[in-house]
CSV table of C-alpha atoms in Angstrom, one decimal:
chain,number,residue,atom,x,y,z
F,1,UNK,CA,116.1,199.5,19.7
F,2,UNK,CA,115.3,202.7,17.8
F,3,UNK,CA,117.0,205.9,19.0
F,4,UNK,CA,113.8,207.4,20.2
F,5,UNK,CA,112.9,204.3,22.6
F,6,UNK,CA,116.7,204.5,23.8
F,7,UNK,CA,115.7,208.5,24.4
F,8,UNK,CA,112.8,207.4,26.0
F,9,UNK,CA,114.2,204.3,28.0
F,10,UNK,CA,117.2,206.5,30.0
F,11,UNK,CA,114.7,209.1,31.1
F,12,UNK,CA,113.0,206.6,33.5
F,13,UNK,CA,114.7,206.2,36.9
F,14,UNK,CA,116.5,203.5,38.1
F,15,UNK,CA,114.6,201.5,41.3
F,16,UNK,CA,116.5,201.8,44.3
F,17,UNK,CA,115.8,200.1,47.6
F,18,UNK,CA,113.3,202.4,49.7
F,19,UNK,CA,111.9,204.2,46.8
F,20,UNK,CA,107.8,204.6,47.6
F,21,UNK,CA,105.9,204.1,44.3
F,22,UNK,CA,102.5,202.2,42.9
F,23,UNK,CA,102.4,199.1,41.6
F,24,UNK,CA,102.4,200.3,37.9
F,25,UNK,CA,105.4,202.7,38.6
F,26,UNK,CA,107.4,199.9,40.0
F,27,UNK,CA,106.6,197.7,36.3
F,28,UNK,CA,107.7,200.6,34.4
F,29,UNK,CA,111.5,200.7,36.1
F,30,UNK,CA,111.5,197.1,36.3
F,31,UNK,CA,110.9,196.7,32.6
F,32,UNK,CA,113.3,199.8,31.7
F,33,UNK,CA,116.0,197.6,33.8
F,34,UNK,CA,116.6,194.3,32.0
F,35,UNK,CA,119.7,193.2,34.3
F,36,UNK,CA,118.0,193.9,37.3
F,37,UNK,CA,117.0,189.7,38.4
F,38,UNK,CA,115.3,190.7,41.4
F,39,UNK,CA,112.9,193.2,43.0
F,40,UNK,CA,110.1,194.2,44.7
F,41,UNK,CA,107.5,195.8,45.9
F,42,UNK,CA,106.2,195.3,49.4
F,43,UNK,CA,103.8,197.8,50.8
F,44,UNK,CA,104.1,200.5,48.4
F,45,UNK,CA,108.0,200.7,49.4
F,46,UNK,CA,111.0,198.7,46.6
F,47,UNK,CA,113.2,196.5,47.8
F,48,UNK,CA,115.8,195.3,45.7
F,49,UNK,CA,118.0,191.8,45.9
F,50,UNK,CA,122.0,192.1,47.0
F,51,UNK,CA,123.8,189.2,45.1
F,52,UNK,CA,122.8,186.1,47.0
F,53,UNK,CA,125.3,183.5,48.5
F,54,UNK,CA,125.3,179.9,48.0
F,55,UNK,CA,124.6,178.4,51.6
F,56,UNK,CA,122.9,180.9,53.0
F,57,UNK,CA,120.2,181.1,50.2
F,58,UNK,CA,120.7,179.0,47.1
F,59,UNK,CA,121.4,176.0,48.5
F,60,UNK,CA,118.0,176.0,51.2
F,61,UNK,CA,116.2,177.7,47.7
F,62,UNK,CA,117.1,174.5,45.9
F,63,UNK,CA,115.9,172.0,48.6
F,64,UNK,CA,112.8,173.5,48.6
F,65,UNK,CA,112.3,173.4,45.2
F,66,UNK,CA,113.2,170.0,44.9
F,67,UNK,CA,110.8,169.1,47.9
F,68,UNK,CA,108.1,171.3,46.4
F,69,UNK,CA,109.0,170.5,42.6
F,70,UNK,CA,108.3,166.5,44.0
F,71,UNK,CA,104.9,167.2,45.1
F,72,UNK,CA,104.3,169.1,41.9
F,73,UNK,CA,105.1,166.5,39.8
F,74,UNK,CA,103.1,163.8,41.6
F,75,UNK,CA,100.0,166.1,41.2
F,76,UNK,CA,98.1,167.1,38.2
F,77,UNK,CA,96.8,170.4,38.4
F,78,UNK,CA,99.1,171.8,40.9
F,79,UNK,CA,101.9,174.3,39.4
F,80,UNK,CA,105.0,175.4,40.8
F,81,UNK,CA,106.8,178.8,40.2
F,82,UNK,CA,110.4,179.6,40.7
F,83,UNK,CA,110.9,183.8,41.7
F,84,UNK,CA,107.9,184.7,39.3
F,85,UNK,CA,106.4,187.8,40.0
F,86,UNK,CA,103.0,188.1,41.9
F,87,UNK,CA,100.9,190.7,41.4
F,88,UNK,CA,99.2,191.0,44.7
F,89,UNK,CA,97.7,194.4,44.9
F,90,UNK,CA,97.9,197.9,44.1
F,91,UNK,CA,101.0,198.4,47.0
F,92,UNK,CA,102.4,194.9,46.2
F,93,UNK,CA,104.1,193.1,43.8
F,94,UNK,CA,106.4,190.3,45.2
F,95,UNK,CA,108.8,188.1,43.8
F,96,UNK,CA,108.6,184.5,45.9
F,97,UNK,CA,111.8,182.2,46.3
F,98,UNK,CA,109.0,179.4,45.5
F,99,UNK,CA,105.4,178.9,45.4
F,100,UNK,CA,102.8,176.6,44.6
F,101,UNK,CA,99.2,177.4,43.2
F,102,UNK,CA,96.0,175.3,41.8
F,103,UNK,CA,95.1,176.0,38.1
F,104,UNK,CA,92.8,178.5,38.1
F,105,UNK,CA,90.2,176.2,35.8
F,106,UNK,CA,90.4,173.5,38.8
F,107,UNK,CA,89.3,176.4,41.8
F,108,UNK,CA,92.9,177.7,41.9
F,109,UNK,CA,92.8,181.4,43.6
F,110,UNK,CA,95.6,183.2,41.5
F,111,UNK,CA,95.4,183.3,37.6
F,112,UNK,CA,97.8,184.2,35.1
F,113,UNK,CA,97.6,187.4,33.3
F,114,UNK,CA,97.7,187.9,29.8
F,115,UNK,CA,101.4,189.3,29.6
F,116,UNK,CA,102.3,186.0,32.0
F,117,UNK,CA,102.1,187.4,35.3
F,118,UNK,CA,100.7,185.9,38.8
F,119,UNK,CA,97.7,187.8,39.4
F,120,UNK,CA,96.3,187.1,43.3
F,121,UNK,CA,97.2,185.0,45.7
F,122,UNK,CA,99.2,181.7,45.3
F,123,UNK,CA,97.4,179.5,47.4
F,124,UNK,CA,101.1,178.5,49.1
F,125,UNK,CA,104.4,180.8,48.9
F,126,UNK,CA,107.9,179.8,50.7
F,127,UNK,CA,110.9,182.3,51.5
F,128,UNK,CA,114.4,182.0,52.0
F,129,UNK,CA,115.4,184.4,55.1
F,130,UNK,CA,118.5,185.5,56.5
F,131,UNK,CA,117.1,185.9,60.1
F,132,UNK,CA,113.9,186.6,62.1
F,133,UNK,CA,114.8,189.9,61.4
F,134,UNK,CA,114.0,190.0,58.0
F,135,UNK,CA,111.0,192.2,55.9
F,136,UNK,CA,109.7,188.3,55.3
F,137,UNK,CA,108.4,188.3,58.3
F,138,UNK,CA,107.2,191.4,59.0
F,139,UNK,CA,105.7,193.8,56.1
F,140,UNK,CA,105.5,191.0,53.1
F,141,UNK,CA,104.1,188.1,55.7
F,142,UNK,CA,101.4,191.4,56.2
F,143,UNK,CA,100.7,191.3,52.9
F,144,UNK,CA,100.5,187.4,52.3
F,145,UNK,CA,98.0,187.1,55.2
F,146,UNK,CA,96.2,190.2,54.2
F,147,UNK,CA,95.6,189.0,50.9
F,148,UNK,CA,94.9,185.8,51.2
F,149,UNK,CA,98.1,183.5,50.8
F,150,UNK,CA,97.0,180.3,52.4
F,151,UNK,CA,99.9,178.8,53.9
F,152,UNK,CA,103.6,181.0,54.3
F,153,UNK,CA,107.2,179.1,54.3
F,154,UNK,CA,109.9,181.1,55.6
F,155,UNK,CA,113.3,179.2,56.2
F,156,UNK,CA,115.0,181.6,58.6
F,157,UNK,CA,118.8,180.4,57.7
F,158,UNK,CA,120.5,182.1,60.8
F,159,UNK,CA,118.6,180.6,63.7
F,160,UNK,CA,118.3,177.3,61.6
F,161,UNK,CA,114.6,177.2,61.7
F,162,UNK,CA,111.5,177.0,59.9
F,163,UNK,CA,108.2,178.5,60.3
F,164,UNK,CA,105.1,177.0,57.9
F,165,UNK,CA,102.1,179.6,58.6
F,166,UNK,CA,98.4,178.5,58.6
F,167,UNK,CA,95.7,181.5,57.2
F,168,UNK,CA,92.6,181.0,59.7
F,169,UNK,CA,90.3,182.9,60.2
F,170,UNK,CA,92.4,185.8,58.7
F,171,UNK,CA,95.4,185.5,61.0
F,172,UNK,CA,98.3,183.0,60.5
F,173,UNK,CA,99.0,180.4,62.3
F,174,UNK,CA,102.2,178.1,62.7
F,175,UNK,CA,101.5,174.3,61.7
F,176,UNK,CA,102.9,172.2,64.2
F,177,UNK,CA,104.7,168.4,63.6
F,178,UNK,CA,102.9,165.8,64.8
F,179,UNK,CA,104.3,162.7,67.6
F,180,UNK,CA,106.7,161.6,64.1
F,181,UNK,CA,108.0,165.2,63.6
F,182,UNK,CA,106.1,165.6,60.2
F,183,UNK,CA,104.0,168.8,59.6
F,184,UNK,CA,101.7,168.1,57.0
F,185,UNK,CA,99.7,171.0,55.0
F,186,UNK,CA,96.4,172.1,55.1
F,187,UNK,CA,95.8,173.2,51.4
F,188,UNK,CA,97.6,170.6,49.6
F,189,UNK,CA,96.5,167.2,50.8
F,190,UNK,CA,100.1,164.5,50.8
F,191,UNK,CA,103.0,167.8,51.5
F,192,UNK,CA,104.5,166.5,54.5
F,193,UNK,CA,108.0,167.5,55.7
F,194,UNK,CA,110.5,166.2,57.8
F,195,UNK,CA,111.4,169.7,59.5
F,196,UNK,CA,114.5,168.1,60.8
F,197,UNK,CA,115.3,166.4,58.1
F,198,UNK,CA,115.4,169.2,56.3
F,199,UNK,CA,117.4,171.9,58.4
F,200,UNK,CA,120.4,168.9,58.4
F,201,UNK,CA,120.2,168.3,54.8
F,202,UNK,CA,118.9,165.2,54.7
F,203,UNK,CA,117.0,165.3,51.7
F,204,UNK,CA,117.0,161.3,51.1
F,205,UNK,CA,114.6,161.6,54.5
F,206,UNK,CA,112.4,164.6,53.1
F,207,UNK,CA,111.5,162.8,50.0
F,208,UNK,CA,111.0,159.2,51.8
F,209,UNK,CA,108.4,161.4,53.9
F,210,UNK,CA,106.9,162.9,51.2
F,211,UNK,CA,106.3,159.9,49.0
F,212,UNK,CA,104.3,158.3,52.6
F,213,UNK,CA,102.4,161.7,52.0
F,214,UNK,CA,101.9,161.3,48.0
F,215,UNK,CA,100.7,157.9,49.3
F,216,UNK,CA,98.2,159.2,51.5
F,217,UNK,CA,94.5,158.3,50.9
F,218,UNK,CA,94.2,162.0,51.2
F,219,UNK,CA,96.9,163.1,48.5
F,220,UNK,CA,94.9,160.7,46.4
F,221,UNK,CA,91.1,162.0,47.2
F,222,UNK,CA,92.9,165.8,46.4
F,223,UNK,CA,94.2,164.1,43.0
F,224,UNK,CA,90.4,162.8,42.2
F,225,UNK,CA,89.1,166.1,43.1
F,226,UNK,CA,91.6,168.0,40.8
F,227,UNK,CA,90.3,166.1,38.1
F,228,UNK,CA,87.2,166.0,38.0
């Protein structure tokens, strides 16, 4: 790096939670802060990650991603991210603990930008939450529905429980389990979950039940779809 650009780089501020800025102002910190692995922007206002702990975040983040990562896998056409940045709108720019969208060539509602960003809205996003407290379900849930996110995760670790949220008719509803305790999605035919299976850990149970979904007659009509 050139002395100028070094000049250039320390004159930009740092982010700090609770600084109000636009979207682009937010890049331009962001990119002048290469340590930084987490932040965003949710309703024109920065929030920015503590260091995360293993059972109350990583550990929940990594079942979903293997639970998600499965269905992936199993369907052509369907991508998953891991925290990439979404650029939502002008006042937000989140980073998701996990989400899955449809290639935008196949009818997929986000796209990727030319300098690799999530432009739009993921057609499913999940999030790892302390509490019911939390900004997840408040001011960024606002946002998700608001622009569009079809179905919201968010795995509230202290009150063990998990909400899945159903966009319709521009409000978001909470999926219910059926008589076996599966909920099943709405946008991506085959992703069942075992919601008690999965608040005890018993991931052996949540991929048994996802593989009946991935064997679904409807998980296979959303395959056929996908490519044709």
């Amino acid at each position: 790096m050139t002395a100028s650009i070094e000049r250039s780089l320390s004159k930009i501020p740092p982010l700090e939670s609770g600084d109000r800025l636009s979207r682009h102002e937010f890049e331009r910190r962001y990119t002048a802060m290469p340590h930084l692995k987490k932040a965003e922007l949710i309703e024109g206002v920065v929030y920015v990650s503590s260091p995360l702990r293993f059972k109350s975040h990583g550990q929940p983040h990594g079942d979903l991603i293997i639970w998600l990562g499965t269905y992936k896998v199993s369907t052509p056409g369907v991508e998953l991210g891991d925290n990439a940045t979404v650029r939502l709108d002008l006042d937000n720019e989140p980073q998701p603990d996990v989400l899955l969208l449809i290639d935008e060539k196949l009818g997929g509602q986000a796209k990727i930008s030319e300098d690799d960003y999530i432009e739009g809205a993921p057609e499913l996003v999940a999030e790892v939450s302390a509490s019911s407290a939390s900004n997840d379900l408040y001011d960024k849930k606002r946002a998700y529905r608001r622009n569009g996110v079809q179905e919201y995760i968010v795995w509230q670790i202290l009150e063990n429980k998990v909400d899945w949220f159903s966009l319709q008719n521009d409000e978001y509803v909470t999926l219910e389990a059926d008589a076996n305790g599966i909920i099943k999605s709405r946008i991506f035919p085959g992703l069942w979950l075992d919601m008690t299976a999965l608040l005890t850990g018993e991931m052996t149970k949540v991929l048994a039940v996802l593989q009946e979904g991935l064997n679904s007659t409807e998980h296979q009509a959303f395959v056929e779809r996908l490519s044709l």
